[in-house]
Amino acid sequence: MEVETTFKYPAIKNYIAGQFSEPASSSTLDVFSPLTGAVISTVPLSGMTELDQAVKAAEAAFPAWSAMPIKERVQIFYRYKTLLERDMKALADLVREENGKTYDEARAEVEKAIELTEFACSMPQLIQGEFLEVSRGVEARAERKPLGVVASIAPFNFPNMVPHWTIPNAIVLGNTMILKPSEQVPLSAVKIGELLKEAGLPDGVLNIVNGDKGIVEAICDHPDIKAVSFVGSTRIAKVVYIRASANLKRCVALGGAKNHLMVLPDAHPDMTASNVAASMSGCAGQRCMAGSTMVGVGAVDHIVAKLVEEARKITVGQNLGSVISREAKERIEQHINEAEAAGAKVLLDGRGVVVPGHEDGYYVGATVIDYVTPGMRIAQEEVFGPVLAIMRTNTLDEALAIENANPYGNAAAVFTQSGSNARYVMDNANAGMIGVNIGVPVPREPFSFGGWNESKFGACDITGKSSIEFWTQLKKTTTKWNPESRTNWMS
Ligand code: NAD
């Protein structure tokens, strides 16, 4: 006899043409709350059949949606913004439960989603076209047009914010969309779909299909999807970029990171210590902008001491959430074990922590490891946990050489009170987002988000002004209405 199990949240469904629908496939995965280790829902593993239904719905919605003037399209997103504000607590609670963040971190993620929505509402002011009389009586104009059906594939670490990197901009610009949330955190996307419907988004403009590898491959292969954005690890970003491009789609694929925080002896000790500690441990270190590596240049022992003091105040279950899974916890602790065995010095050890009452949750405490050398695995790979690896150099050039040699290029930062040293790092760090006395240098709107090297594949950034180029194509029209105007070589 089959035993029916009920979880805290109903089984996740796909959202196609404005309806939550059962997928054709009966395969599912369990969804865990990393706070407790409990199963809280199930997520379907959709494939090409469900994707095709979603693409058909998005194609059917495209003519009317793209024909609506942009000033009308943004009205829906103005309403949506107020709904995000109204439901802030419920949205933050969902993020916390499925991802494991602290409530404040989850709330900050929703606040960022609101800022992203506000930016999309400013699109009518940003996408005016161009016009010129290019010859007597001949006028040329260039205007931005949507691409059609586009897709957005999201990672686990920001269940609410990363979908908002793409949904408001792409849709306001006239596209219709398929969202594929991470199978580890599919709950927030359900609420996003519900709120957009309540705001008045026509059915079929946003569709949500759930699954893992299979549905991502189907998105890359589907002939009627024009563009794919991806955010996740570098390994999968490469696969998606190559596959989508081979299928002649526009693609931007953001990958992982290894961000270096260069600390000079003249840095402000308190500000540097609290910034570095927050950068490495915020969201349990599961940010592509996390400062996971500090390079201390010269005599910085006094700053390292303050940093350890700051990191000691970070308490799991209070101001430090959980990591995403049991596997992640094991991987992070293995990195610490290996670094220690290779000769690094663990100044603060977060291995083996337990949160009373949440003994089965996936927690790692804040960890600071000094005297890491560039050859160690912890200095090279993305750890994605609340762990800081400190390397030491004698000169800023040596620190920059370490930063430049890493294959990623999301962020880099310098802590100093010297303008010329700061400028030197701005000029010579090999990363797309640079911080000066800022540990998490996320460019806020209207500036765009995107790294370099193996942290991003594709020409445009994923947010801000740069994303306008990604989500639109230029139509150039040349017009002549006056038959008497002189003719020349072009008319
Ligand atoms: P991930 O690469 O495992 O998964 C991302 C997406 O790819 C998910 O939707 C997943 O279902 C799908 N996927 C997983 N395996 C796949 C496969 N074999 N084939 C096709 N699709 C597959 O990443 P994650 O663990 O969810 O997220 C963490 C990673 O994302 C980190 O590396 C982090 O640095 C990165 N990230 C980068 C940015 C950025 O802006 N550069 C932002 C957020 C997260």
Short mmCIF file of N, CA and C in Angstrom, two decimals, residues 307-390:
data_model
loop_
_atom_site.label_atom_id
_atom_site.label_comp_id
_atom_site.label_asym_id
_atom_site.label_seq_id
_atom_site.Cartn_x
_atom_site.Cartn_y
_atom_site.Cartn_z
N LEU A 307 40.36 40.89 12.88
CA LEU A 307 39.47 40.11 12.01
C LEU A 307 39.00 38.83 12.71
N VAL A 308 39.92 38.17 13.39
CA VAL A 308 39.56 36.94 14.11
C VAL A 308 38.58 37.30 15.24
N GLU A 309 38.83 38.42 15.89
CA GLU A 309 37.93 38.91 16.95
C GLU A 309 36.51 39.11 16.39
N GLU A 310 36.45 39.76 15.22
CA GLU A 310 35.15 40.00 14.56
C GLU A 310 34.48 38.68 14.19
N ALA A 311 35.26 37.77 13.59
CA ALA A 311 34.71 36.50 13.10
C ALA A 311 34.21 35.65 14.27
N ARG A 312 34.85 35.80 15.43
CA ARG A 312 34.44 35.05 16.63
C ARG A 312 33.02 35.44 17.07
N LYS A 313 32.60 36.67 16.71
CA LYS A 313 31.26 37.13 17.11
C LYS A 313 30.17 36.54 16.22
N ILE A 314 30.60 35.85 15.15
CA ILE A 314 29.61 35.30 14.21
C ILE A 314 29.17 33.94 14.73
N THR A 315 27.88 33.81 15.02
CA THR A 315 27.40 32.60 15.70
C THR A 315 26.41 31.87 14.82
N VAL A 316 26.67 30.59 14.59
CA VAL A 316 25.73 29.81 13.77
C VAL A 316 24.36 29.76 14.44
N GLY A 317 23.35 29.80 13.60
CA GLY A 317 21.99 29.77 14.12
C GLY A 317 21.51 31.14 14.57
N GLN A 318 22.44 32.11 14.69
CA GLN A 318 22.03 33.48 15.05
C GLN A 318 22.33 34.42 13.88
N ASN A 319 23.60 34.87 13.79
CA ASN A 319 23.93 35.73 12.65
C ASN A 319 24.70 34.99 11.56
N LEU A 320 24.64 33.69 11.56
CA LEU A 320 25.20 32.87 10.47
C LEU A 320 24.23 31.73 10.18
N GLY A 321 23.76 31.65 8.94
CA GLY A 321 22.80 30.62 8.56
C GLY A 321 23.49 29.30 8.24
N SER A 322 22.74 28.43 7.57
CA SER A 322 23.29 27.12 7.23
C SER A 322 23.84 27.15 5.81
N VAL A 323 24.61 26.13 5.44
CA VAL A 323 24.96 25.93 4.04
C VAL A 323 23.88 25.05 3.42
N ILE A 324 23.93 24.88 2.11
CA ILE A 324 22.75 24.38 1.41
C ILE A 324 22.46 22.89 1.63
N SER A 325 23.50 22.07 1.84
CA SER A 325 23.25 20.62 1.87
C SER A 325 24.31 19.91 2.71
N ARG A 326 24.02 18.67 2.98
CA ARG A 326 24.99 17.85 3.72
C ARG A 326 26.29 17.73 2.91
N GLU A 327 26.14 17.57 1.57
CA GLU A 327 27.32 17.44 0.71
C GLU A 327 28.17 18.71 0.78
N ALA A 328 27.48 19.88 0.78
CA ALA A 328 28.21 21.15 0.83
C ALA A 328 28.99 21.24 2.15
N LYS A 329 28.35 20.87 3.24
CA LYS A 329 29.01 20.91 4.57
C LYS A 329 30.27 20.01 4.55
N GLU A 330 30.11 18.81 3.99
CA GLU A 330 31.25 17.88 3.95
C GLU A 330 32.37 18.43 3.07
N ARG A 331 31.98 19.03 1.92
CA ARG A 331 33.00 19.57 1.00
C ARG A 331 33.79 20.70 1.67
N ILE A 332 33.07 21.58 2.37
CA ILE A 332 33.72 22.73 3.02
C ILE A 332 34.67 22.25 4.11
N GLU A 333 34.19 21.31 4.93
CA GLU A 333 35.04 20.82 6.03
C GLU A 333 36.28 20.08 5.49
N GLN A 334 36.09 19.43 4.34
CA GLN A 334 37.22 18.74 3.72
C GLN A 334 38.28 19.74 3.26
N HIS A 335 37.83 20.88 2.73
CA HIS A 335 38.77 21.93 2.34
C HIS A 335 39.59 22.38 3.55
N ILE A 336 38.92 22.55 4.70
CA ILE A 336 39.62 23.01 5.91
C ILE A 336 40.63 21.94 6.36
N ASN A 337 40.17 20.68 6.37
CA ASN A 337 41.06 19.57 6.77
C ASN A 337 42.32 19.56 5.92
N GLU A 338 42.12 19.68 4.60
CA GLU A 338 43.26 19.58 3.68
C GLU A 338 44.23 20.74 3.87
N ALA A 339 43.67 21.95 4.06
CA ALA A 339 44.54 23.12 4.22
C ALA A 339 45.37 22.96 5.49
N GLU A 340 44.73 22.47 6.54
CA GLU A 340 45.44 22.27 7.81
C GLU A 340 46.55 21.23 7.65
N ALA A 341 46.19 20.13 6.96
CA ALA A 341 47.18 19.06 6.76
C ALA A 341 48.35 19.56 5.90
N ALA A 342 48.08 20.54 5.03
CA ALA A 342 49.14 21.06 4.14
C ALA A 342 49.98 22.12 4.83
N GLY A 343 49.66 22.45 6.09
CA GLY A 343 50.52 23.37 6.84
C GLY A 343 49.92 24.72 7.15
N ALA A 344 48.69 24.99 6.70
CA ALA A 344 48.06 26.28 7.03
C ALA A 344 47.63 26.25 8.50
N LYS A 345 47.42 27.46 9.06
CA LYS A 345 47.13 27.55 10.50
C LYS A 345 45.66 27.97 10.69
N VAL A 346 44.87 27.11 11.33
CA VAL A 346 43.46 27.41 11.54
C VAL A 346 43.33 28.31 12.77
N LEU A 347 43.01 29.59 12.54
CA LEU A 347 42.91 30.56 13.66
C LEU A 347 41.53 30.50 14.32
N LEU A 348 40.53 30.18 13.50
CA LEU A 348 39.17 30.05 14.03
C LEU A 348 38.54 28.88 13.30
N ASP A 349 38.00 27.91 14.07
CA ASP A 349 37.62 26.63 13.47
C ASP A 349 36.10 26.44 13.54
N GLY A 350 35.44 26.39 12.38
CA GLY A 350 33.99 26.21 12.37
C GLY A 350 33.54 24.79 12.08
N ARG A 351 34.49 23.83 12.12
CA ARG A 351 34.11 22.45 11.84
C ARG A 351 33.32 21.86 13.00
N GLY A 352 32.37 21.03 12.64
CA GLY A 352 31.67 20.24 13.66
C GLY A 352 30.70 21.02 14.53
N VAL A 353 30.30 22.20 14.11
CA VAL A 353 29.37 22.96 14.96
C VAL A 353 27.96 22.36 14.90
N VAL A 354 27.24 22.51 15.99
CA VAL A 354 25.87 22.01 16.07
C VAL A 354 25.00 23.14 16.61
N VAL A 355 23.83 23.31 16.01
CA VAL A 355 22.88 24.31 16.53
C VAL A 355 21.84 23.56 17.37
N PRO A 356 21.78 23.85 18.67
CA PRO A 356 20.84 23.11 19.53
C PRO A 356 19.41 23.20 19.00
N GLY A 357 18.76 22.08 18.94
CA GLY A 357 17.39 22.02 18.40
C GLY A 357 17.36 21.80 16.89
N HIS A 358 18.49 22.06 16.20
CA HIS A 358 18.59 21.86 14.75
C HIS A 358 19.78 20.94 14.46
N GLU A 359 19.84 19.83 15.18
CA GLU A 359 21.02 18.97 15.11
C GLU A 359 21.23 18.40 13.70
N ASP A 360 20.16 18.30 12.91
CA ASP A 360 20.31 17.73 11.56
C ASP A 360 20.45 18.81 10.48
N GLY A 361 20.54 20.09 10.88
CA GLY A 361 20.76 21.16 9.91
C GLY A 361 22.20 21.14 9.42
N TYR A 362 22.44 21.88 8.33
CA TYR A 362 23.77 21.81 7.69
C TYR A 362 24.56 23.07 8.03
N TYR A 363 25.27 23.03 9.14
CA TYR A 363 25.96 24.24 9.61
C TYR A 363 27.48 24.09 9.59
N VAL A 364 28.13 25.17 9.21
CA VAL A 364 29.59 25.28 9.36
C VAL A 364 29.84 26.64 10.01
N GLY A 365 30.66 26.67 11.03
CA GLY A 365 30.94 27.94 11.70
C GLY A 365 31.95 28.77 10.92
N ALA A 366 32.03 30.06 11.27
CA ALA A 366 33.00 30.95 10.62
C ALA A 366 34.41 30.41 10.88
N THR A 367 35.20 30.37 9.81
CA THR A 367 36.53 29.76 9.89
C THR A 367 37.56 30.71 9.27
N VAL A 368 38.66 30.91 9.97
CA VAL A 368 39.74 31.75 9.43
C VAL A 368 41.02 30.92 9.43
N ILE A 369 41.63 30.85 8.25
CA ILE A 369 42.84 30.02 8.11
C ILE A 369 43.98 30.92 7.62
N ASP A 370 45.05 30.98 8.35
CA ASP A 370 46.18 31.86 7.98
C ASP A 370 47.30 31.01 7.35
N TYR A 371 48.20 31.71 6.71
CA TYR A 371 49.39 31.10 6.10
C TYR A 371 49.01 30.02 5.08
N VAL A 372 47.96 30.33 4.32
CA VAL A 372 47.63 29.49 3.15
C VAL A 372 48.62 29.89 2.06
N THR A 373 49.03 28.94 1.24
CA THR A 373 49.94 29.28 0.13
C THR A 373 49.19 29.07 -1.20
N PRO A 374 49.62 29.79 -2.26
CA PRO A 374 48.85 29.76 -3.51
C PRO A 374 48.67 28.37 -4.12
N GLY A 375 49.56 27.43 -3.79
CA GLY A 375 49.44 26.09 -4.37
C GLY A 375 48.38 25.23 -3.70
N MET A 376 47.91 25.61 -2.52
CA MET A 376 46.93 24.77 -1.80
C MET A 376 45.59 24.80 -2.51
N ARG A 377 44.84 23.68 -2.39
CA ARG A 377 43.54 23.58 -3.08
C ARG A 377 42.59 24.68 -2.58
N ILE A 378 42.67 25.00 -1.29
CA ILE A 378 41.75 26.00 -0.72
C ILE A 378 42.01 27.40 -1.31
N ALA A 379 43.24 27.60 -1.84
CA ALA A 379 43.56 28.90 -2.45
C ALA A 379 43.10 28.95 -3.90
N GLN A 380 42.79 27.82 -4.45
CA GLN A 380 42.49 27.77 -5.89
C GLN A 380 41.02 27.56 -6.20
N GLU A 381 40.33 26.72 -5.40
CA GLU A 381 38.95 26.37 -5.75
C GLU A 381 37.94 27.20 -4.98
N GLU A 382 36.75 27.32 -5.56
CA GLU A 382 35.67 28.01 -4.86
C GLU A 382 35.21 27.11 -3.71
N VAL A 383 35.30 27.61 -2.46
CA VAL A 383 34.93 26.78 -1.30
C VAL A 383 33.43 26.89 -1.04
N PHE A 384 32.88 28.08 -1.21
CA PHE A 384 31.44 28.35 -1.05
C PHE A 384 30.94 27.97 0.34
N GLY A 385 31.65 28.49 1.32
CA GLY A 385 31.29 28.30 2.72
C GLY A 385 31.89 29.46 3.51
N PRO A 386 31.57 29.58 4.82
CA PRO A 386 32.03 30.74 5.61
C PRO A 386 33.49 30.60 6.05
N VAL A 387 34.37 30.53 5.07
CA VAL A 387 35.77 30.21 5.33
C VAL A 387 36.65 31.26 4.66
N LEU A 388 37.58 31.82 5.42
CA LEU A 388 38.52 32.79 4.85
C LEU A 388 39.91 32.16 4.83
N ALA A 389 40.52 32.14 3.64
CA ALA A 389 41.90 31.68 3.50
C ALA A 389 42.79 32.90 3.39
N ILE A 390 43.75 33.03 4.30
CA ILE A 390 44.64 34.21 4.28
C ILE A 390 46.00 33.81 3.71
#
